[in-house]
Coordinates of C-alpha atoms in Angstrom, one line a residue:
Chain A
X13 CA 50.0 152.8 226.1
X14 CA 52.6 153.5 228.7
X15 CA 51.9 154.7 232.2
X16 CA 53.8 158.0 232.5
X17 CA 52.5 159.0 236.0
X18 CA 52.3 156.2 238.6
X19 CA 50.3 156.2 241.8
X20 CA 52.8 158.3 243.8
X21 CA 53.2 160.8 241.0
X22 CA 49.4 161.2 240.8
X23 CA 48.9 161.6 244.5
X24 CA 51.7 164.2 244.7
X25 CA 50.1 166.1 241.8
X26 CA 46.7 166.1 243.5
X27 CA 48.2 167.3 246.8
X28 CA 49.9 170.2 245.0
X29 CA 47.2 171.2 242.5
X30 CA 44.0 170.4 244.4
X31 CA 44.9 171.0 248.1
X32 CA 41.2 171.6 249.0
X33 CA 40.2 168.0 248.1
X34 CA 43.4 166.0 248.1
X35 CA 43.0 164.8 251.7
X36 CA 39.7 163.1 250.8
X37 CA 40.8 161.5 247.5
X38 CA 43.6 159.1 246.9
X39 CA 44.8 157.0 244.0
X40 CA 45.2 153.5 245.3
X41 CA 46.3 151.8 242.2
X42 CA 47.0 152.4 238.5
X43 CA 48.1 150.1 235.7
X44 CA 47.5 149.8 232.0
X45 CA 44.1 148.3 232.5
X46 CA 42.5 150.3 235.3
X47 CA 42.9 153.0 237.9
X48 CA 41.4 152.7 241.4
X49 CA 40.7 155.8 243.5
X50 CA 39.3 156.2 247.0
X51 CA 37.1 158.7 248.8
X52 CA 37.9 158.7 252.5
X53 CA 34.4 159.6 253.7
X54 CA 34.2 162.4 256.1
X55 CA 31.3 164.4 257.6
X56 CA 31.5 166.9 254.7
X57 CA 30.4 164.1 252.3
X58 CA 27.4 162.9 254.2
X59 CA 23.7 163.6 253.8
X60 CA 21.1 163.1 256.5
X61 CA 20.9 159.4 257.4
X62 CA 24.7 159.0 257.0
X63 CA 24.7 158.3 253.3
X64 CA 27.3 159.8 250.9
X65 CA 26.0 162.7 248.8
X66 CA 25.5 162.4 245.1
X67 CA 27.9 165.2 244.3
X68 CA 30.6 163.5 246.4
X69 CA 30.1 160.3 244.4
X70 CA 30.3 162.3 241.2
X71 CA 33.5 164.0 242.4
X72 CA 35.1 160.6 243.1
X73 CA 34.2 159.3 239.6
X74 CA 35.4 162.5 238.0
X75 CA 38.7 162.5 239.8
X76 CA 39.3 158.8 239.0
X77 CA 38.8 159.4 235.3
X78 CA 40.9 162.6 235.4
X79 CA 43.8 160.7 237.0
X80 CA 43.4 157.8 234.5
X81 CA 43.9 160.3 231.7
X82 CA 46.9 162.0 233.4
X83 CA 48.5 158.6 234.0
X84 CA 48.9 158.4 230.2
X85 CA 49.4 162.0 229.2
X86 CA 51.4 163.4 232.2
X87 CA 50.8 166.3 234.5
X88 CA 50.8 169.0 231.8
X89 CA 47.4 167.9 230.6
X90 CA 44.7 170.5 231.4
X91 CA 41.9 168.1 230.5
X92 CA 38.4 169.3 231.3
X93 CA 35.2 167.2 231.6
X94 CA 32.8 168.0 228.8
X95 CA 30.0 165.4 229.3
X96 CA 29.2 163.1 232.2
X97 CA 26.5 160.5 232.8
X98 CA 26.0 158.9 236.1
X99 CA 23.6 156.3 237.5
X100 CA 23.1 156.0 241.2
X101 CA 22.1 152.4 241.9
X102 CA 22.4 151.6 245.6
X103 CA 22.8 153.5 248.9
X104 CA 26.5 153.5 249.9
X105 CA 27.1 151.4 253.1
X106 CA 27.5 153.7 256.1
X107 CA 31.0 153.8 257.6
X108 CA 32.8 152.6 254.5
X109 CA 35.0 154.5 252.1
X110 CA 33.9 154.6 248.5
X111 CA 36.2 153.1 245.8
X112 CA 36.0 153.9 242.1
X113 CA 37.5 151.5 239.5
X114 CA 38.0 153.3 236.2
X115 CA 38.8 152.2 232.7
X116 CA 39.8 154.3 229.8
X117 CA 37.8 153.4 226.7
X118 CA 39.3 155.9 224.3
X119 CA 42.2 158.3 224.4
X120 CA 42.1 160.3 221.3
X121 CA 43.9 163.4 220.2
X122 CA 40.9 165.6 221.1
X123 CA 38.6 163.6 223.3
X124 CA 39.1 160.9 226.0
X125 CA 36.2 158.6 227.2
X126 CA 36.3 156.6 230.4
X127 CA 33.9 154.7 232.7
X128 CA 34.0 154.1 236.4
X129 CA 32.2 151.8 238.8
X130 CA 31.9 153.1 242.4
X131 CA 31.5 150.6 245.3
X132 CA 31.5 150.7 249.1
X133 CA 34.9 149.5 250.0
X134 CA 34.9 145.7 250.2
X135 CA 31.4 145.2 248.9
X136 CA 30.7 143.7 245.4
X137 CA 27.5 145.5 244.3
X138 CA 28.1 148.9 242.6
X139 CA 26.8 152.1 244.3
X140 CA 27.1 154.0 241.0
X141 CA 28.4 153.9 237.5
X142 CA 29.7 156.9 235.6
X143 CA 31.0 157.6 232.1
X144 CA 32.7 160.9 231.2
X145 CA 34.2 162.6 228.2
X146 CA 37.2 164.9 228.6
X147 CA 38.5 167.4 226.1
X148 CA 42.3 167.2 225.7
X149 CA 43.8 170.7 225.2
X150 CA 45.5 171.1 221.9
X151 CA 49.1 172.2 221.7
X152 CA 49.3 175.5 219.8
Chain B
X20 CA 0.0 171.3 239.3
X21 CA -0.1 173.4 242.4
X22 CA 3.0 174.7 244.2
X23 CA 2.8 173.3 247.7
X24 CA 6.2 174.6 248.9
X25 CA 7.1 178.2 248.0
X26 CA 10.6 179.8 248.0
X27 CA 10.6 180.4 251.8
X28 CA 9.4 177.0 252.6
X29 CA 12.1 175.4 250.4
X30 CA 14.9 177.5 251.9
X31 CA 13.7 176.7 255.5
X32 CA 13.6 173.0 254.6
X33 CA 17.2 173.2 253.1
X34 CA 18.5 174.9 256.2
X35 CA 17.0 172.3 258.5
X36 CA 17.7 169.1 256.5
X37 CA 21.0 170.0 254.7
X38 CA 22.8 172.4 257.2
X39 CA 26.2 171.5 255.7
X40 CA 25.4 173.0 252.3
X41 CA 22.4 175.3 252.9
X42 CA 24.6 178.4 253.3
X43 CA 25.9 177.9 249.7
X44 CA 22.6 177.1 248.0
X45 CA 19.5 179.3 247.9
X46 CA 16.2 179.0 246.0
X47 CA 15.7 182.4 244.4
X48 CA 12.3 181.8 242.7
X49 CA 9.7 179.1 242.1
X50 CA 6.5 179.1 240.1
X51 CA 4.6 176.6 238.0
X52 CA 7.0 177.0 235.1
X53 CA 10.4 177.0 236.6
X54 CA 12.6 177.1 239.7
X55 CA 15.7 179.2 240.0
X56 CA 18.5 178.3 242.5
X57 CA 21.7 180.0 243.3
X58 CA 25.2 178.8 244.3
X59 CA 26.9 181.5 246.3
X60 CA 30.4 180.7 245.2
X61 CA 33.0 180.4 248.0
X62 CA 36.6 179.2 248.1
X63 CA 35.4 175.6 248.8
X64 CA 33.8 175.5 245.3
X65 CA 36.9 176.7 243.4
X66 CA 39.5 174.9 241.3
X67 CA 43.0 176.3 240.5
X68 CA 42.6 179.3 238.3
X69 CA 39.4 180.4 240.1
X70 CA 36.9 178.4 238.2
X71 CA 34.0 176.6 239.9
X72 CA 34.5 172.8 240.2
X73 CA 32.4 170.4 238.2
X74 CA 31.1 168.7 241.3
X75 CA 29.8 172.0 242.6
X76 CA 28.0 172.7 239.3
X77 CA 26.6 169.2 239.5
X78 CA 25.5 169.9 243.1
X79 CA 23.7 173.1 242.1
X80 CA 21.8 171.4 239.3
X81 CA 20.9 168.4 241.5
X82 CA 19.6 170.7 244.3
X83 CA 17.6 172.8 241.9
X84 CA 15.9 169.8 240.5
X85 CA 15.3 168.3 243.9
X86 CA 13.7 171.5 245.1
X87 CA 11.5 171.7 242.0
X88 CA 10.2 168.2 242.8
X89 CA 9.6 169.1 246.5
X90 CA 7.8 172.3 245.4
X91 CA 5.1 170.0 244.0
X92 CA 5.1 167.1 246.4
X93 CA 5.9 168.7 249.7
X94 CA 8.7 168.2 252.3
X95 CA 7.9 164.5 253.0
X96 CA 9.2 163.4 249.7
X97 CA 12.4 161.4 250.1
X98 CA 13.2 161.6 246.4
X99 CA 16.6 160.3 245.3
X100 CA 18.5 160.9 242.0
X101 CA 18.8 157.8 240.0
X102 CA 20.3 159.1 236.7
X103 CA 22.0 162.3 235.8
X104 CA 23.5 163.6 232.6
X105 CA 25.5 166.8 232.5
X106 CA 27.3 168.8 229.8
X107 CA 29.9 171.4 230.8
X108 CA 30.0 173.9 228.0
X109 CA 31.8 177.1 229.2
X110 CA 34.1 178.1 232.0
X111 CA 32.1 179.9 234.7
X112 CA 33.0 183.6 234.9
X113 CA 35.3 184.3 237.9
X114 CA 33.7 186.3 240.7
X115 CA 30.1 185.6 239.9
X116 CA 27.5 183.3 241.5
X117 CA 26.1 180.4 239.5
X118 CA 22.4 180.3 238.8
X119 CA 20.4 177.2 237.7
X120 CA 17.1 177.5 236.0
X121 CA 15.2 174.2 236.3
X122 CA 12.1 172.9 234.5
X123 CA 10.1 169.8 235.4
X124 CA 9.4 167.7 232.3
X125 CA 7.6 164.8 234.0
X126 CA 6.3 164.2 237.5
X127 CA 5.0 160.7 237.5
X128 CA 4.0 158.4 240.3
X129 CA 7.3 156.6 240.3
X130 CA 9.8 158.8 238.4
X131 CA 10.3 162.5 237.9
X132 CA 12.5 164.0 235.1
X133 CA 13.8 167.6 235.0
X134 CA 16.4 169.6 233.2
X135 CA 18.4 172.6 234.3
X136 CA 20.5 175.3 232.6
X137 CA 23.4 176.7 234.7
X138 CA 24.7 180.2 234.0
X139 CA 27.1 182.7 235.6
X140 CA 24.8 185.2 237.3
X141 CA 23.8 187.9 234.8
X142 CA 25.4 186.3 231.7
X143 CA 23.3 184.8 228.9
X144 CA 25.4 181.8 227.7
X145 CA 25.0 178.6 229.7
X146 CA 27.9 177.2 231.6
X147 CA 26.3 173.7 231.8
X148 CA 23.1 171.8 231.2
X149 CA 21.9 168.9 233.2
X150 CA 19.0 166.5 233.1
X151 CA 18.2 164.2 236.0
X152 CA 15.7 161.4 236.9
X153 CA 14.5 161.1 240.5
X154 CA 12.7 158.1 242.0
X155 CA 9.7 159.0 244.1
X156 CA 9.4 156.8 247.1
X157 CA 6.2 154.8 247.1
X158 CA 3.8 155.0 250.0
X159 CA 3.3 151.6 251.6
Chain C
X17 CA 24.9 183.7 214.5
X18 CA 23.5 183.7 210.9
X19 CA 21.5 180.8 209.4
X20 CA 23.4 179.7 206.4
X21 CA 21.1 176.8 205.4
X22 CA 17.4 177.4 205.6
X23 CA 14.6 174.8 205.8
X24 CA 14.6 174.1 202.1
X25 CA 18.4 173.8 201.9
X26 CA 18.4 171.3 204.8
X27 CA 15.7 169.2 203.3
X28 CA 17.4 169.1 199.9
X29 CA 20.6 168.1 201.7
X30 CA 18.9 165.3 203.6
X31 CA 17.3 163.9 200.4
X32 CA 20.7 163.9 198.7
X33 CA 22.9 162.6 201.5
X34 CA 20.5 160.4 203.5
X35 CA 18.1 159.0 200.9
X36 CA 17.3 155.9 203.0
X37 CA 15.8 158.0 205.8
X38 CA 14.9 161.3 204.1
X39 CA 11.3 160.3 203.4
X40 CA 10.7 159.9 207.1
X41 CA 12.4 163.0 208.4
X42 CA 11.6 166.6 207.5
X43 CA 12.8 169.9 208.8
X44 CA 9.6 171.9 209.4
X45 CA 11.2 175.2 210.6
X46 CA 14.5 176.8 211.4
X47 CA 15.4 180.2 212.8
X48 CA 18.1 181.6 215.1
X49 CA 16.4 180.3 218.2
X50 CA 15.3 176.8 217.3
X51 CA 14.9 174.1 214.7
X52 CA 11.8 171.9 214.4
X53 CA 12.0 168.5 212.7
X54 CA 9.3 165.9 212.1
X55 CA 9.2 162.1 212.0
X56 CA 6.4 161.0 209.6
X57 CA 5.6 157.8 211.5
X58 CA 5.4 154.7 209.4
X59 CA 5.1 150.9 210.1
X60 CA 9.0 150.6 210.2
X61 CA 9.1 152.9 213.3
X62 CA 6.5 151.0 215.3
X63 CA 6.8 148.5 218.1
X64 CA 4.1 146.0 219.1
X65 CA 1.1 148.0 220.5
X66 CA 1.6 150.8 217.9
X67 CA 4.1 152.8 219.9
X68 CA 7.1 154.5 218.2
X69 CA 10.4 152.6 218.9
X70 CA 13.1 154.2 221.1
X71 CA 15.7 154.1 218.3
X72 CA 13.3 156.0 216.0
X73 CA 12.9 158.7 218.7
X74 CA 16.6 158.8 219.1
X75 CA 17.1 159.1 215.3
X76 CA 14.7 162.0 215.2
X77 CA 16.5 163.9 218.0
X78 CA 19.8 163.1 216.4
X79 CA 18.7 164.4 213.0
X80 CA 17.2 167.6 214.5
X81 CA 20.4 168.4 216.3
X82 CA 22.5 167.6 213.3
X83 CA 20.4 169.9 211.1
X84 CA 20.6 172.7 213.7
X85 CA 24.4 172.5 213.5
X86 CA 24.4 172.4 209.7
X87 CA 22.0 175.4 209.6
X88 CA 24.9 177.5 211.1
X89 CA 28.0 175.8 209.5
X90 CA 26.7 174.8 206.1
X91 CA 26.6 171.5 204.2
X92 CA 30.3 170.9 204.3
X93 CA 30.3 170.0 208.0
X94 CA 30.9 166.3 208.6
X95 CA 29.9 166.6 212.2
X96 CA 29.5 163.3 214.2
X97 CA 27.7 162.6 217.4
X98 CA 30.1 161.8 220.2
X99 CA 27.8 161.7 223.3
X100 CA 24.1 161.5 223.7
X101 CA 21.7 161.3 226.6
X102 CA 18.0 160.6 226.2
X103 CA 15.1 160.3 228.6
X104 CA 11.9 158.6 227.5
X105 CA 9.1 160.1 229.5
X106 CA 5.8 159.2 227.9
X107 CA 4.4 156.8 225.4
X108 CA 4.0 158.6 222.0
X109 CA 0.3 159.0 221.0
X110 CA -0.7 156.4 218.4
X111 CA -1.4 157.8 214.9
X112 CA 0.5 161.1 215.4
X113 CA 3.8 162.2 213.9
X114 CA 6.6 163.0 216.3
X115 CA 8.0 166.5 216.4
X116 CA 11.4 167.5 217.8
X117 CA 12.2 171.1 218.9
X118 CA 15.9 171.6 219.1
X119 CA 18.0 174.4 220.6
X120 CA 21.8 174.9 220.2
X121 CA 23.4 175.6 223.5
X122 CA 27.0 175.8 222.3
X123 CA 28.7 176.0 218.9
X124 CA 32.4 175.9 219.6
X125 CA 35.3 175.4 217.3
X126 CA 35.6 171.7 218.3
X127 CA 32.4 170.7 220.0
X128 CA 28.7 171.6 219.6
X129 CA 26.0 170.9 222.3
X130 CA 22.3 170.9 221.7
X131 CA 19.1 169.7 223.3
X132 CA 15.8 168.6 221.9
X133 CA 12.3 168.0 223.2
X134 CA 10.2 165.4 221.3
X135 CA 6.4 165.6 221.4
X136 CA 3.5 163.8 219.7
X137 CA 2.4 166.4 217.1
X138 CA -0.1 168.8 218.6
X139 CA 0.2 167.6 222.2
X140 CA 2.0 169.6 224.9
X141 CA 3.7 167.0 227.1
X142 CA 7.1 165.8 226.0
X143 CA 7.6 162.2 224.9
X144 CA 11.4 162.4 225.3
X145 CA 14.2 164.8 225.9
X146 CA 17.7 164.4 224.4
X147 CA 21.0 166.3 224.6
X148 CA 23.9 165.5 222.3
X149 CA 27.4 166.6 221.7
X150 CA 28.8 166.7 218.2
X151 CA 32.5 166.9 217.2
X152 CA 33.1 169.5 214.5
X153 CA 35.8 168.3 212.0
X154 CA 38.8 170.5 212.0
X155 CA 40.0 172.0 208.8
X156 CA 43.5 170.9 208.0
Chain D
X8 CA 20.3 135.2 239.9
X9 CA 19.1 132.4 237.6
X10 CA 18.8 132.7 233.9
X11 CA 15.1 132.0 233.0
X12 CA 15.4 132.6 229.3
X13 CA 18.4 131.2 227.4
X14 CA 19.7 132.2 224.0
X15 CA 17.2 130.2 222.1
X16 CA 14.2 131.4 224.1
X17 CA 15.3 135.0 223.7
X18 CA 15.7 134.7 219.9
X19 CA 12.3 133.0 219.6
X20 CA 10.8 135.8 221.6
X21 CA 12.4 138.4 219.4
X22 CA 11.2 136.7 216.2
X23 CA 7.6 136.6 217.5
X24 CA 7.4 140.0 219.2
X25 CA 9.7 142.2 217.0
X26 CA 9.4 140.6 213.6
X27 CA 10.4 143.9 211.9
X28 CA 13.9 143.9 213.4
X29 CA 14.4 140.3 214.5
X30 CA 16.3 139.4 211.3
X31 CA 18.9 142.0 212.1
X32 CA 19.4 141.3 215.8
X33 CA 20.5 138.0 217.4
X34 CA 21.4 137.0 220.9
X35 CA 24.7 135.1 220.5
X36 CA 25.3 134.2 224.1
X37 CA 23.9 134.7 227.6
X38 CA 25.1 133.6 231.0
X39 CA 24.9 135.0 234.6
X40 CA 27.7 137.5 233.8
X41 CA 26.9 138.9 230.4
X42 CA 24.8 138.8 227.3
X43 CA 26.2 139.2 223.8
X44 CA 24.0 140.4 221.0
X45 CA 24.8 140.9 217.3
X46 CA 23.7 143.4 214.6
X47 CA 23.9 141.7 211.2
X48 CA 24.7 144.9 209.3
X49 CA 22.6 145.5 206.2
X50 CA 22.2 148.4 203.8
X51 CA 19.3 149.8 206.0
X52 CA 21.9 150.4 208.9
X53 CA 24.4 152.3 206.8
X54 CA 25.2 156.0 206.4
X55 CA 27.1 157.5 203.5
X56 CA 30.6 156.2 203.5
X57 CA 29.5 152.8 204.6
X58 CA 29.5 153.4 208.4
X59 CA 26.8 152.1 210.6
X60 CA 24.3 154.8 211.7
X61 CA 24.1 156.0 215.3
X62 CA 20.5 155.0 215.7
X63 CA 21.4 151.4 214.6
X64 CA 24.2 151.3 217.3
X65 CA 21.7 152.7 219.8
X66 CA 19.2 150.0 218.8
X67 CA 21.7 147.2 219.3
X68 CA 22.7 148.4 222.8
X69 CA 19.0 148.9 223.7
X70 CA 18.1 145.4 222.5
X71 CA 21.1 143.7 224.3
X72 CA 20.1 145.4 227.6
X73 CA 16.4 144.5 227.1
X74 CA 17.3 140.9 226.5
X75 CA 19.6 140.8 229.5
X76 CA 16.7 141.9 231.7
X77 CA 14.3 139.4 230.1
X78 CA 16.9 136.6 230.6
X79 CA 16.3 137.1 234.4
X80 CA 12.6 138.1 234.5
X81 CA 11.1 136.0 231.7
X82 CA 9.1 137.0 228.6
X83 CA 6.2 138.6 230.5
X84 CA 8.3 141.6 231.4
X85 CA 7.1 144.7 229.6
X86 CA 10.2 146.7 230.6
X87 CA 10.7 150.1 228.9
X88 CA 13.8 152.2 228.6
X89 CA 13.5 155.3 230.7
X90 CA 17.1 156.8 230.4
X91 CA 19.9 156.1 228.1
X92 CA 23.4 157.5 227.7
X93 CA 25.7 156.6 224.8
X94 CA 29.2 157.6 223.7
X95 CA 30.3 157.0 220.2
X96 CA 34.0 156.5 220.2
X97 CA 35.2 155.1 216.9
X98 CA 33.9 154.5 213.4
X99 CA 32.6 151.0 213.0
X100 CA 34.8 149.0 210.6
X101 CA 33.1 148.6 207.2
X102 CA 32.0 145.1 206.3
X103 CA 31.8 143.8 209.9
X104 CA 28.8 143.0 212.1
X105 CA 28.5 144.9 215.4
X106 CA 28.6 143.0 218.7
X107 CA 27.3 144.3 222.0
X108 CA 28.5 142.8 225.3
X109 CA 26.1 143.7 228.1
X110 CA 26.3 143.5 231.8
X111 CA 23.4 144.0 234.3
X112 CA 24.5 146.3 237.2
X113 CA 21.2 146.4 239.1
X114 CA 18.0 144.5 238.8
X115 CA 15.7 146.1 241.3
X116 CA 12.0 145.8 241.9
X117 CA 11.3 149.0 240.0
X118 CA 14.4 149.9 238.0
X119 CA 17.1 147.9 236.2
X120 CA 20.4 149.4 235.1
X121 CA 22.9 147.9 232.6
X122 CA 25.8 148.9 230.4
X123 CA 27.0 147.7 227.1
X124 CA 30.1 147.9 225.0
X125 CA 29.7 147.8 221.2
X126 CA 32.6 146.5 219.0
X127 CA 33.1 145.7 215.4
X128 CA 33.0 141.9 215.3
X129 CA 36.5 140.6 216.0
X130 CA 38.1 143.9 216.9
X131 CA 39.2 144.9 220.4
X132 CA 38.5 148.6 220.5
X133 CA 35.0 149.7 221.4
X134 CA 32.9 151.6 218.8
X135 CA 30.5 152.8 221.5
X136 CA 29.5 152.4 225.1
X137 CA 26.0 152.7 226.4
X138 CA 24.2 152.6 229.8
X139 CA 20.5 152.4 230.2
X140 CA 17.8 152.4 232.8
X141 CA 14.7 150.3 232.4
X142 CA 11.5 150.6 234.4
X143 CA 10.1 147.2 235.4
X144 CA 6.3 147.2 235.3
X145 CA 4.7 146.5 238.6
X146 CA 2.2 143.7 239.2
X147 CA -1.1 145.1 240.2

């Protein structure tokens, strides 16, 4: 399936539609196989001890998957998360950004399903894995 | 099982350990059956259109379940979320706080499991449901 | 919402449409609040040591939720599970049936969401909890 | 991490410990990266219309992940599933076996996490994805 929004189009869209989070989240890469998104970790994402909070990791995976869907459907898509499952496996490494690599598994007429692996930037072992289902709004 | 941290003890603990989020989240009630936590919705939790963001709903359910575990184990517990599943079912009602009602299903030596229903304050239909597993740190 | 298939109608439907499993699964009760389904445990459901297998517990929760949806929509509904999350919390008690208590949380036009608690018959502590999303086929 | 049980050792273990299902499930391949398991589809796995049942797909993913853990820990490991999340994405193709490709994401002292993609044999698009957490029994 063709990519209809590239990296720049997605980042411009995020800056316009989600100004309150767009300075933390960036799409680094998108192609037909995968999308890579980055959380630039700031104090607002940290828990005591310097680790990134669970909700921030969830937000990164959610955003990566959302952008992967938009990259195929275009900016008009008001897709919403309906189900999410996430496993937190390792403590993120202090002082590193988090990077999510996302793969679309299904892009149906009504539902899209994707999975993401989240890692501390530059490290091989995953911090978390997530899978999410999005509902695609129907044209009426 | 006895409640070893009541509502006030939990809120004091949150204010001390999680100062960056404690003004948004409050424990409203805790007893042996359930714990109720509240997200005082502010601009930082909103998405375009005035709806509360998915990560904020996730954060509320996570915090409610965390506090339910602490209410039984006390403030020393460094419990961490290992798995979470969440279903987003309805749009939160604009202008209302979100309230999570949480029930512990298992409090084992190694793992705790709980579920939470999130509603717009005062409305019956759930906005989201979540279930989470926490790992309980082992004394060494 | 009205119940359009009662306990007897659901059991008759299961016997006709799912003959290969209908002698193991029975709907014990259905009303507007909840549905209760039973797995009559046989040798085919057991693992070494006499415990009921995970897939059998999954099948019971899935069937209970499916029947809860049919009880509102009628037998024509070709609903299919799209997402499921299950936590196994305790070993089922040997020699007892398993009983799932299921509650519909959302019955939308496109998606239905429900949760189920599975217990060993007569015992209070849950063996497992499950939540599932079903897609409701659209009339065309 | 070294593979301590290869394909033959795993299949021998399944035949001895799980005789009631071992004729349906086979480990086709295992290496340090992934494990591939097969469900030889028989009438007992089918639903009306000839599609493989959800619980059978769940059982295949569960078995693949279990064997992936055993391949690293050896046959003594009494690992049990604690959490599972599964998304059903496409109808399995009639008349084809199902094949699960499983990858271990974490093998900790207490918990193991893995994910699996299930496909109709020979077809590229996934029928289902699953992620599961297993508890590793502690030596005492």
